[in-house]
Short mmCIF file of C-alpha atoms and ligand atoms in Angstrom, two decimals:
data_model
loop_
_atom_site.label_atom_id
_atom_site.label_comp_id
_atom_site.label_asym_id
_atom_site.label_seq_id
_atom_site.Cartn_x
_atom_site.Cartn_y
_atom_site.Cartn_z
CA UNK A 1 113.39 141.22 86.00
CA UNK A 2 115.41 140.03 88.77
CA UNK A 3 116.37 136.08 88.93
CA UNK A 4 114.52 135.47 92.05
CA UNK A 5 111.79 136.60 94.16
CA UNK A 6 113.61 135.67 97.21
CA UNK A 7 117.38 135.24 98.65
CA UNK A 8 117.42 133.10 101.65
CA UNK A 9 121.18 133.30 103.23
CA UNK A 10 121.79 130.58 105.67
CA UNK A 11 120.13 126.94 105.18
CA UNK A 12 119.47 126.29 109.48
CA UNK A 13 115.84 125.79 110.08
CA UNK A 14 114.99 129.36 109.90
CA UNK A 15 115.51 129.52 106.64
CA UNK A 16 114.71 126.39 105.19
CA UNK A 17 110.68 126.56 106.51
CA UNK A 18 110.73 130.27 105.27
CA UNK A 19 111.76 128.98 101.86
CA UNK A 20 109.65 126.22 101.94
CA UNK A 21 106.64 127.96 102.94
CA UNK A 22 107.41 131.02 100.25
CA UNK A 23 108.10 128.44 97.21
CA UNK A 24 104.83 126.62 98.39
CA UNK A 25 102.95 130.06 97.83
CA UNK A 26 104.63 130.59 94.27
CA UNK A 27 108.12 132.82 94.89
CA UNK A 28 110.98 131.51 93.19
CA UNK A 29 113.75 130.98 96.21
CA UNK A 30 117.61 130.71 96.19
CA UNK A 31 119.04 129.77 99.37
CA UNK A 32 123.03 130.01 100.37
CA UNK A 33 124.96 128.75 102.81
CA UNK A 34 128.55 129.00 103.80
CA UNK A 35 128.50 125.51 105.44
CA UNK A 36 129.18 122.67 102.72
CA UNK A 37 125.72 121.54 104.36
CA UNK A 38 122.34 122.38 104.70
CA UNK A 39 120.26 122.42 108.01
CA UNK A 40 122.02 125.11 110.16
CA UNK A 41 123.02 123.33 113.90
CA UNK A 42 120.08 120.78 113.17
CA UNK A 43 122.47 118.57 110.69
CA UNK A 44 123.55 115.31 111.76
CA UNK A 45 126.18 113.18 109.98
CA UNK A 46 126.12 109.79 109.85
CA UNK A 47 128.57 107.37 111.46
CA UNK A 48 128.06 103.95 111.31
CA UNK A 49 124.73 104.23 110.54
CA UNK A 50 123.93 106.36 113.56
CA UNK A 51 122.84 110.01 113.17
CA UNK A 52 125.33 112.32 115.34
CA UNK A 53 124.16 115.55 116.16
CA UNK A 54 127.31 117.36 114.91
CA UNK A 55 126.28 120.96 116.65
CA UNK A 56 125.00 119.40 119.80
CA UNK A 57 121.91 117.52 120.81
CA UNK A 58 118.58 118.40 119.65
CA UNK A 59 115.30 117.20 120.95
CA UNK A 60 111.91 118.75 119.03
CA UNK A 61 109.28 119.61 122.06
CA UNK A 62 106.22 121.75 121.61
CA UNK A 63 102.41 122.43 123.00
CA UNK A 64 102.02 123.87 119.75
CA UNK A 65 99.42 121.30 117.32
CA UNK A 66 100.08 122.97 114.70
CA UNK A 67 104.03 123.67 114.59
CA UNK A 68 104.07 119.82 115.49
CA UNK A 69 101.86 118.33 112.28
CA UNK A 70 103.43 120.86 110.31
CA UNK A 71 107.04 119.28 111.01
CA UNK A 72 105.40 115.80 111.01
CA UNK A 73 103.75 116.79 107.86
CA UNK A 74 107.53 116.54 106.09
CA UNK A 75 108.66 113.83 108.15
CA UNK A 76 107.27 111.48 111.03
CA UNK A 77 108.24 111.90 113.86
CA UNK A 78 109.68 109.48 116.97
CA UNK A 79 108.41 108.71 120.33
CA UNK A 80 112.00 109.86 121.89
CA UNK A 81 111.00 111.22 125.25
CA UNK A 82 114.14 113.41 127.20
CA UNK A 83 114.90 111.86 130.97
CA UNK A 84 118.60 112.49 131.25
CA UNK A 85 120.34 111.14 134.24
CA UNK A 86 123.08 112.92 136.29
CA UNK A 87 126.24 111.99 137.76
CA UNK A 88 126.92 114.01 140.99
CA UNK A 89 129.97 114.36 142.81
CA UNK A 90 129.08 111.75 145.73
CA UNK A 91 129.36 109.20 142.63
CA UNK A 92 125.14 108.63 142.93
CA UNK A 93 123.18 108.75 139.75
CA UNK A 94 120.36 111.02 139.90
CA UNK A 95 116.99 111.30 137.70
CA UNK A 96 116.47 114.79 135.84
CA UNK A 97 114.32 116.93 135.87
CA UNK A 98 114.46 117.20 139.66
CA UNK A 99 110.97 114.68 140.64
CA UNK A 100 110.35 112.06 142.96
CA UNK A 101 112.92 110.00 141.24
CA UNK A 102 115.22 112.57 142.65
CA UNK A 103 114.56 113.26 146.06
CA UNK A 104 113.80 109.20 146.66
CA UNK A 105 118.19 108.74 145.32
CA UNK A 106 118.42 111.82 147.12
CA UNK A 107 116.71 111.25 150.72
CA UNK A 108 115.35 108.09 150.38
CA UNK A 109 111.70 109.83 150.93
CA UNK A 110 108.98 108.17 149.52
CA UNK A 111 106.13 110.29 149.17
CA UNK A 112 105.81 114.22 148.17
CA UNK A 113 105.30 114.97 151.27
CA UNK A 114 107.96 113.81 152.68
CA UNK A 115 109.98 115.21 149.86
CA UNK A 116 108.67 118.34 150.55
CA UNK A 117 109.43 118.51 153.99
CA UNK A 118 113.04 117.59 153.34
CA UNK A 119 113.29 120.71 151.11
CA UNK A 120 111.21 123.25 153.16
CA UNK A 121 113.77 122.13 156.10
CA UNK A 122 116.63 122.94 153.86
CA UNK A 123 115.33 126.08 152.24
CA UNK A 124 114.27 127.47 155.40
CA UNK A 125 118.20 126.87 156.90
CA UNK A 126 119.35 128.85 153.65
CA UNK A 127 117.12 131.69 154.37
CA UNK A 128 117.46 131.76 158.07
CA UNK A 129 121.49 132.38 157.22
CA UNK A 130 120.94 134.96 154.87
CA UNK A 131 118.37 137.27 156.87
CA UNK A 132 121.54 136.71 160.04
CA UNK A 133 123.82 138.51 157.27
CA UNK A 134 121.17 141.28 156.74
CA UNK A 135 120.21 140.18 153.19
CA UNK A 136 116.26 140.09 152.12
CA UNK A 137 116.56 139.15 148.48
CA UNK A 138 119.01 136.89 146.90
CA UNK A 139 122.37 138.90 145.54
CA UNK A 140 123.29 135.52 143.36
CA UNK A 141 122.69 132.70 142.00
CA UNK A 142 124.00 130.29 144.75
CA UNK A 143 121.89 132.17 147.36
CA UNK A 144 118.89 131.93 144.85
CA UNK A 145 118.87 127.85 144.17
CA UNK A 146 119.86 127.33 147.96
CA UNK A 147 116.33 129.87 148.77
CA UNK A 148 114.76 127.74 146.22
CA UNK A 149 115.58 124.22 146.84
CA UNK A 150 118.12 123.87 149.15
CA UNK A 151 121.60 122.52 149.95
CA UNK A 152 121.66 118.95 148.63
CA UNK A 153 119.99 119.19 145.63
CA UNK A 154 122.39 122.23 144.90
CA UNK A 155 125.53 120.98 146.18
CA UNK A 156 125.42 117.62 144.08
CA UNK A 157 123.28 118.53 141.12
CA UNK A 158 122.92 122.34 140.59
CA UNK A 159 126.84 124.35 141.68
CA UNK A 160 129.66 122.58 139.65
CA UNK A 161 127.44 121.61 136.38
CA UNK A 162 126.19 125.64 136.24
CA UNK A 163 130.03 126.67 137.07
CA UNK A 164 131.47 124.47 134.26
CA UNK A 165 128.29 125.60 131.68
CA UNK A 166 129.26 129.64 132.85
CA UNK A 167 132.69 129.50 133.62
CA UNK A 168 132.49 131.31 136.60
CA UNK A 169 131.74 130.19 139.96
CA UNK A 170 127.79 130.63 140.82
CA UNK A 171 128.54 133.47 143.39
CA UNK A 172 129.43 135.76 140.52
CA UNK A 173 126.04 134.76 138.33
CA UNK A 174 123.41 137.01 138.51
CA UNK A 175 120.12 135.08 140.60
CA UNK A 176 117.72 135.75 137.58
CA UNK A 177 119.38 133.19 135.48
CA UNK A 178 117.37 130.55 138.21
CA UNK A 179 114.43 132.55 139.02
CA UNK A 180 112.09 129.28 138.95
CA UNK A 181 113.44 125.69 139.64
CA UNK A 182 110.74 123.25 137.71
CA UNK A 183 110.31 120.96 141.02
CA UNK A 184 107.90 117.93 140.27
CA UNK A 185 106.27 115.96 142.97
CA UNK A 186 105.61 113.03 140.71
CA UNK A 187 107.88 110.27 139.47
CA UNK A 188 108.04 111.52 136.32
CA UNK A 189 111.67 111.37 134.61
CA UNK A 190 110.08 113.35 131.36
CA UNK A 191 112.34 116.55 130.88
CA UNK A 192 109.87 118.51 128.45
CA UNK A 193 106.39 119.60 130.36
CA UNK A 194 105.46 119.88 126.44
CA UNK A 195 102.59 117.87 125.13
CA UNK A 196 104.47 116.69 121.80
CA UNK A 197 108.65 115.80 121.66
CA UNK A 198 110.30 113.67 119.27
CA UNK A 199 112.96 113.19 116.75
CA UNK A 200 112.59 113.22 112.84
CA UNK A 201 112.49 109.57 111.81
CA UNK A 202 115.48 109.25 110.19
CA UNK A 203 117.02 112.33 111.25
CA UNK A 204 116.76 115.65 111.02
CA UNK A 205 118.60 115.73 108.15
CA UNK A 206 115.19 114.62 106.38
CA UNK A 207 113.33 117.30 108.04
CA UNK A 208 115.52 119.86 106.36
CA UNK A 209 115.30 117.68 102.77
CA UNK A 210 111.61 117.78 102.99
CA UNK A 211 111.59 121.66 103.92
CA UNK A 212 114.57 122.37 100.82
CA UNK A 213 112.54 120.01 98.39
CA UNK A 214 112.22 121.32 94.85
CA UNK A 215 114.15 124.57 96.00
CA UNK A 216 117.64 125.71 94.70
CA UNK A 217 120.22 125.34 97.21
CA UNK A 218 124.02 126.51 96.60
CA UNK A 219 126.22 125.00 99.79
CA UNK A 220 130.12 126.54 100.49
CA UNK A 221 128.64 130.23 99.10
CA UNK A 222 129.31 132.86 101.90
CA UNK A 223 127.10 135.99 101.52
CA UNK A 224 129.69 138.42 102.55
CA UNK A 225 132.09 137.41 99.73
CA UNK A 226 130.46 138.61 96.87
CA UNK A 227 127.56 140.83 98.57
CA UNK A 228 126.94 143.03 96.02
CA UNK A 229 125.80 140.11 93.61
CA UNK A 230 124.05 138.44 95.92
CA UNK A 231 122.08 141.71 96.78
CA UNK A 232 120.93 141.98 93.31
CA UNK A 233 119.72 138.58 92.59
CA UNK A 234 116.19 139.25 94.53
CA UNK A 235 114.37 141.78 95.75
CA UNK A 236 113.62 140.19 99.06
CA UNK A 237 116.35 139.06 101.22
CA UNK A 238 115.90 136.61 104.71
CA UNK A 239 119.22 137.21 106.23
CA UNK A 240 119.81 134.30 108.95
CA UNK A 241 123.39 134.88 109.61
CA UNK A 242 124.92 137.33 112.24
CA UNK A 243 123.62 140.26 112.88
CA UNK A 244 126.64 142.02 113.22
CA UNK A 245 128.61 140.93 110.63
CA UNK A 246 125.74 142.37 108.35
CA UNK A 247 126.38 145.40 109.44
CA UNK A 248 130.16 145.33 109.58
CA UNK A 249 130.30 145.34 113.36
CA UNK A 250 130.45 149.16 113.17
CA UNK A 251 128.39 149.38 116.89
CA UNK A 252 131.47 146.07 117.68
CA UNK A 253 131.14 142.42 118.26
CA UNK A 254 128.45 140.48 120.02
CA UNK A 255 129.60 138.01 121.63
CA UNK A 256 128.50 134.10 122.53
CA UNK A 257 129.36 131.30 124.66
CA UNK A 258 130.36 128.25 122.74
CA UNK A 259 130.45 124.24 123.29
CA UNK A 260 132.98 122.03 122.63
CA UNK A 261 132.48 118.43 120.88
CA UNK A 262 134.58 115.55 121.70
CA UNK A 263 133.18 112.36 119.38
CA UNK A 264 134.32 109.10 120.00
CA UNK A 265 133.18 105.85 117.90
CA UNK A 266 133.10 102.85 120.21
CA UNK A 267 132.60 99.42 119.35
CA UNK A 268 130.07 98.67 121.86
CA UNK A 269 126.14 98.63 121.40
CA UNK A 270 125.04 100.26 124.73
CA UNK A 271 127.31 103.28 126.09
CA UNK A 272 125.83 104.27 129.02
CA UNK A 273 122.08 103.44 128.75
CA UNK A 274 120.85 106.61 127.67
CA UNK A 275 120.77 109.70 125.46
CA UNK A 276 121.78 112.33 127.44
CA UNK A 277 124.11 111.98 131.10
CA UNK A 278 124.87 114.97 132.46
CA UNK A 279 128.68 115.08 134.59
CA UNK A 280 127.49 117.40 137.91
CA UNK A 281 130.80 117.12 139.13
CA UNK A 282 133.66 119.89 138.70
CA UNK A 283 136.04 117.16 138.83
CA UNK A 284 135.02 115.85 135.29
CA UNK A 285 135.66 118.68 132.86
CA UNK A 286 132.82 117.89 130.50
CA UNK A 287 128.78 118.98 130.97
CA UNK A 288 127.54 115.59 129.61
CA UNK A 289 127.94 113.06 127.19
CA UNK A 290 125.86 112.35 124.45
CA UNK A 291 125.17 109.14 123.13
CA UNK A 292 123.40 109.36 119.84
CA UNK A 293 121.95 106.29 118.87
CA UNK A 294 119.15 106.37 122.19
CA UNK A 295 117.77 109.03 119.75
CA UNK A 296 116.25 106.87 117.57
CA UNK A 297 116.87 103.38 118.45
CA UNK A 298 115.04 102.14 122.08
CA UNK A 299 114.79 98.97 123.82
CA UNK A 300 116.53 95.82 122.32
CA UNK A 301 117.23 97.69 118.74
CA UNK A 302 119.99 99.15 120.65
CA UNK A 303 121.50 95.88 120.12
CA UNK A 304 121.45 95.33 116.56
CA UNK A 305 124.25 97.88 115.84
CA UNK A 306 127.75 96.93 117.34
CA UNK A 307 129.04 100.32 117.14
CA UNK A 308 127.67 103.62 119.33
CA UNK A 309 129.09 107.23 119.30
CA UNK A 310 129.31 109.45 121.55
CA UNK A 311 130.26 113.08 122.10
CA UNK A 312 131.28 114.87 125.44
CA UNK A 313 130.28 118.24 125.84
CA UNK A 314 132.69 121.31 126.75
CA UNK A 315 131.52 124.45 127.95
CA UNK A 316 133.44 127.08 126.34
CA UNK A 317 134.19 130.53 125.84
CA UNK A 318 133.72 131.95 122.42
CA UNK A 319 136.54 133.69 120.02
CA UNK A 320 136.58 134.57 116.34
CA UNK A 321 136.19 131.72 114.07
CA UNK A 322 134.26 129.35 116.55
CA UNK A 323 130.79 128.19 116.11
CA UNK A 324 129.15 131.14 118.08
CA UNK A 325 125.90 129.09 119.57
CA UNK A 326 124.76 130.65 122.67
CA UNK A 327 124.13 134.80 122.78
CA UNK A 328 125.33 136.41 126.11
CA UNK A 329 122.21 138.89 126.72
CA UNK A 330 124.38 140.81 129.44
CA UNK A 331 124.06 144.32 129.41
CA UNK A 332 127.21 145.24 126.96
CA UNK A 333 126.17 142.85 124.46
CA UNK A 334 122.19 143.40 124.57
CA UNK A 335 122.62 147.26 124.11
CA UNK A 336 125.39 146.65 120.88
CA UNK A 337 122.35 144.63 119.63
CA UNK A 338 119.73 147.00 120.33
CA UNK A 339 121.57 149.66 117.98
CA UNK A 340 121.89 147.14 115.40
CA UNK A 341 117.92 146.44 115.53
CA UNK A 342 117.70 150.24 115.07
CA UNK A 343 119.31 149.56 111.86
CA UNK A 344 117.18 146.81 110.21
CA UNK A 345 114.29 149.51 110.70
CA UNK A 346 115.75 150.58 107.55
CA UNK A 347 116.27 148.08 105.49
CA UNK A 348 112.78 146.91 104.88
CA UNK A 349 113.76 144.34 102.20
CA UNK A 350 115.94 142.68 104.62
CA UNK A 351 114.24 140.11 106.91
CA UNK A 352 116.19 139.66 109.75
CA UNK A 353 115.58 135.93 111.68
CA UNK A 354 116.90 133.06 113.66
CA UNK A 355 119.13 132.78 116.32
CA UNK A 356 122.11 134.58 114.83
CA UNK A 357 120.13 137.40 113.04
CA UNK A 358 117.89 138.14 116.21
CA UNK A 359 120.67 137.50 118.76
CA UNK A 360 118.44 135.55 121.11
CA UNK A 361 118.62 131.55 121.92
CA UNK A 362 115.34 129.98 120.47
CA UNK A 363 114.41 126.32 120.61
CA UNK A 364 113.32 125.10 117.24
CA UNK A 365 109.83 125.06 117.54
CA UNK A 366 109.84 128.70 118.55
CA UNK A 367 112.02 129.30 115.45
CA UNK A 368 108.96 127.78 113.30
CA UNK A 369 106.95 129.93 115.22
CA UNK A 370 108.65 133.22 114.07
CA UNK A 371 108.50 132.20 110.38
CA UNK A 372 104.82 131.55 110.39
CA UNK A 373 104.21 134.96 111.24
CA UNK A 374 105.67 136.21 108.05
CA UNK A 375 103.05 133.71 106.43
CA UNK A 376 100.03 134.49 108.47
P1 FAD B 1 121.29 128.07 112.41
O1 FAD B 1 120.93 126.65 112.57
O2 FAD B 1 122.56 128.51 113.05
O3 FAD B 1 121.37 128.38 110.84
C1 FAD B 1 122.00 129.53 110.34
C2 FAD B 1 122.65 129.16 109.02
O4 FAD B 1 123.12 130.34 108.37
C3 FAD B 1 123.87 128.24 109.19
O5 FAD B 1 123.73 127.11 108.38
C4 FAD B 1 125.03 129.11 108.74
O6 FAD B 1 126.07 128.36 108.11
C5 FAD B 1 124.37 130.05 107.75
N1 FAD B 1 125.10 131.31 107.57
C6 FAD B 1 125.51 132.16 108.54
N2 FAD B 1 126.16 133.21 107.98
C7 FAD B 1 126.16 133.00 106.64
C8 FAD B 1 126.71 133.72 105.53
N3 FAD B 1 127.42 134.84 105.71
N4 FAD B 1 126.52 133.23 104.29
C9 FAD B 1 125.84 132.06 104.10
N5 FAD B 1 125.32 131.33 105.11
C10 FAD B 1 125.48 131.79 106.37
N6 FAD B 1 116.44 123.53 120.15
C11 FAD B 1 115.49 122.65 120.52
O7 FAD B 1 114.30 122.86 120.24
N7 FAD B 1 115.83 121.50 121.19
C12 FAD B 1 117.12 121.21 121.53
O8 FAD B 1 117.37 120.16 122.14
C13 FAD B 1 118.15 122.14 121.15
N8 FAD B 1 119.44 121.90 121.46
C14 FAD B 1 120.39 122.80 121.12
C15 FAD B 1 121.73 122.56 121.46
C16 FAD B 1 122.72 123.47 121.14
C17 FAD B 1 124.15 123.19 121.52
C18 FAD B 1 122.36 124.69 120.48
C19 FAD B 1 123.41 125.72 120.18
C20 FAD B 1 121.04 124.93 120.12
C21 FAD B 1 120.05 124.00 120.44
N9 FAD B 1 118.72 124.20 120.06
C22 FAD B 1 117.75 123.31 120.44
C23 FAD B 1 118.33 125.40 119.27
C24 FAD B 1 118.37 125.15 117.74
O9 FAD B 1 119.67 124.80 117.36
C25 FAD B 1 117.94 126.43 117.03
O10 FAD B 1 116.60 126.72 117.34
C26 FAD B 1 118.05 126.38 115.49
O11 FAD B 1 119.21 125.78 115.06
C27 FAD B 1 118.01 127.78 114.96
O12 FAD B 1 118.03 127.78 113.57
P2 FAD B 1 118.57 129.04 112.76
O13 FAD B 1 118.19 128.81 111.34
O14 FAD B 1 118.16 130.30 113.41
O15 FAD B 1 120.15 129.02 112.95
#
C-alpha cells in the first residue's frame, strides 16, 4: 500500500484548498514545496508587524457566496475595499477606476452628463482621424483606448503606465488587450464591481494555515529532484508547478512577464495615504507603489504603528530563474502550451492546476473555483 492517497506539489492556493478539501473527505495528503514557505504568491512576511505581500499585492474579490464563506469559513475576512489613486504625468492625482471622481480632476465636469459629453467629443475627434487615414477598425491598442475614451484620459492615465507594464510602446500592442474600458458614471472610487472583497484578518498567511491544518507539509523539497520517489509515494498526483518543466520542455519554454519588488521600511506611520498608487508617468520607472499596512489597518489605526513598508513595482521581462508570474498567451507561447495539454490527456493520475500548471493568469477566487470542481 502506497504512503499516501494523494501528492500535492506546490503549497500556493491551488493546492492548499485541494488538500484541504481531499483530507476533509478522508485521503491522506502530502504536500511539497520548493519554497521554504507555504502559500504560493499569496505569502506575506512580516515586517514590523505589518504583513508585506512578498509576490505582489493581493486583494480577494468575488460575486461568488459560496467561494467567499468558504474562505471566510477558515479565516474572517476585512472590509479592505480597492480605490487606488494615480499619479499622471501633468503631476494631478487621479481616482481609479476611471468614475466621476475622474473626469471631475480631469475636466472639472460635474455631472455624467457632462462627463459624457467631454468624452463623446474626444472619442469622436479620434475616430474622425482614423476614418481620414482609411482605417475602420482599430489596428492597436492606442487607436483602441483613444476610440474608446479619448485623448486625456489616455494621454495622462492609460499610454505610459500600459508601456512601462508591456514594455513596448502601445502602438505595437495588439487592441484586444483593451477591448472594454470599465467607464463608471458614478462617484464611486471602488475598483472591484464584485459584491464581496477583503483581506484575511491577519493575513493571508492564516488563510493558507487554516487550509494546511492537520495536513503534512514538507517546505525546501523540489519535485523534480528526486521525481521518481516522489511519483511513488501516491497514486494521485496535483501537480501545481510549471507545466513545462513537467514535461522537460521537450515542445520548449513558455514564457512570462515578471515584476520587480523594491521594499523599503520607513519610519513613518502614513506613506502616501493609501494601499495602492499607481505612477502613470513614463518618467517614473516604477508601475506603483504599494504600501502594505492600508491592507489591514484603516482610519486612525494607521497611527499606532511608527513604521510602514512599502514596495515599488517594476515591470519586467522574464528569464530563467525569476519568479515567472504573468503567462504571455501570444500565439508562440499559447500553441507550445496547447501541445503540452495534449500531453496531460495521458497522464490521468496527474491533475494538472493553477496558474503555472494551466498557463493562464487566474485571480484567486477563480483558482478556488477550479478546485471545487474536482470536489463537486
Ligand atoms: P502559486 O501561488 O504560484 O503556487 C504554486 C506553488 O508551487 C508555489 O509555492 C511554488 O513554489 C510551488 N512549486 C512550483 N514548482 C514546484 C516544484 N517543482 N516542486 C515543489 N513545489 C513547486 N489574485 C487576486 O484575486 N487578487 C489580486 O489582487 C492578485 N494580485 C496578484 C498580483 C500578482 C503580482 C500576481 C502574479 C498574481 C496576483 N493574483 C491576484 C493572482 C494570484 O496570485 C493567483 O491566483 C494564485 O497565487 C494562484 O495560486 P497557484 O496555487 O496556482 O500558484
Amino acid at each position: 500500500m502506497l504512503k499516501y492517497d494523494c501528492l500535492i506539489v506546490g503549497s500556493g492556493l491551488f493546492g492548499a484548498t485541494y488538500a484541504h478539501l481531499a483530507h476533509a473527505r478522508g485521503k491522506k495528503c502530502l504536500v511539497i514545496d520548493k519554497r521554504s514557505h507555504a502559500g504560493g504568491n499569496i505569502y506575506c512576511e512580516e515586517v514590523e508587524g505589518i504583513n508585506v505581500h512578498k509576490y505582489g499585492a493581493h486583494i480577494f474579490h468575488t460575486s461568488d457566496e459560496k467561494i467567499w464563506s468558504f474562505v471566510n469559513s477558515i479565516v474572517p475576512f476585512n472590509r479592505y475595499t480597492n480605490s487606488p489613486i494615480a499619479h499622471a504625468p501633468n503631476g494631478k492625482l487621479y481616482n481609479l477606476p476611471f468614475n466621476m471622481n475622474t473626469f471631475h480632476q480631469m475636466w472639472g465636469v460635474k455631472t455624467p452628463i457632462e462627463a459624457q459629453a467631454k468624452i463623446d467629443e474626444q472619442r469622436c475627434k479620434a475616430i474622425e482621424k482614423m476614418r481620414a487615414e482609411g482605417v475602420i477598425e482599430p489596428r492597436n491598442l492606442e487607436e483602441q483606448a483613444l476610440t474608446l475614451i479619448g485623448s486625456d484620459i489616455y494621454e495622462q492615465l492609460i499610454k505610459d503606465y500600459t508601456e512601462k507594464q508591456w514594455g513596448r510602446p502601445c502602438v505595437d500592442l495588439p487592441a484586444f488587450i483593451i477591448r472594454r474600458l470599465p467607464v463608471r458614471m458614478t462617484f464611486d472610487n471602488n475598483y472591484f464591481n464584485d459584491s464581496y472583497q477583503g483581506i484575511p484578518i491577519g493575513g493571508y498567511n492564516k488563510l493558507i494555515e487554516g487550509l494546511l491544518q492537520g495536513i503534512e507539509v514538507r517546505l525546501d523539497t523540489d519535485f523534480f529532484e528526486q521525481r521518481n520517489y516522489w511519483e511513488s509515494v501516491a497514486n494521485q498526483i496535483v501537480f501545481t508547478g510549471k507545466i513545462d518543466e513537467y514535461y522537460g520542455y521537450r515542445f520548449g519554454k513558455l514564457e512570462y512577464r515578471t515584476v520587480r519588488f523594491e521594499q523599503v521600511k520607513m519610519n513613518t506611520p502614513n506613506y502616501q495615504g493609501n494601499a495602492v498608487m499607481n505612477y502613470t508617468s513614463k518618467d517614473v520607472p516604477y508601475t506603483r507603489i504599494i504600501e502594505h499596512k492600508h491592507f489591514e489597518k484603516f482610519g486612525m489605526e494607521i497611527y499606532e504603528n511608527p513604521w510602514t513598508v512599502i514596495s515599488k513595482e517594476y515591470s519586467t521581462e522574464w528569464y530563467d530563474g525569476m519568479e515567472p508570474f504573468y503567462p504571455v498567451n501570444d500565439e508562440r507561447n499559447t500553441a507550445i502550451y496547447e501541445k503540452y495539454r495534449a500531453l496531460t490527456m495521458h497522464d490521468t493520475h496527474v491533475v494538472f492546476g493553477g496558474r503555472l500548471a494551466e498557463y493562464k493568469y487566474y485571480d484567486m477566487a477563480p483558482i478556488i473555483s477550479r478546485v471545487f470542481k474536482y470536489f463537486k
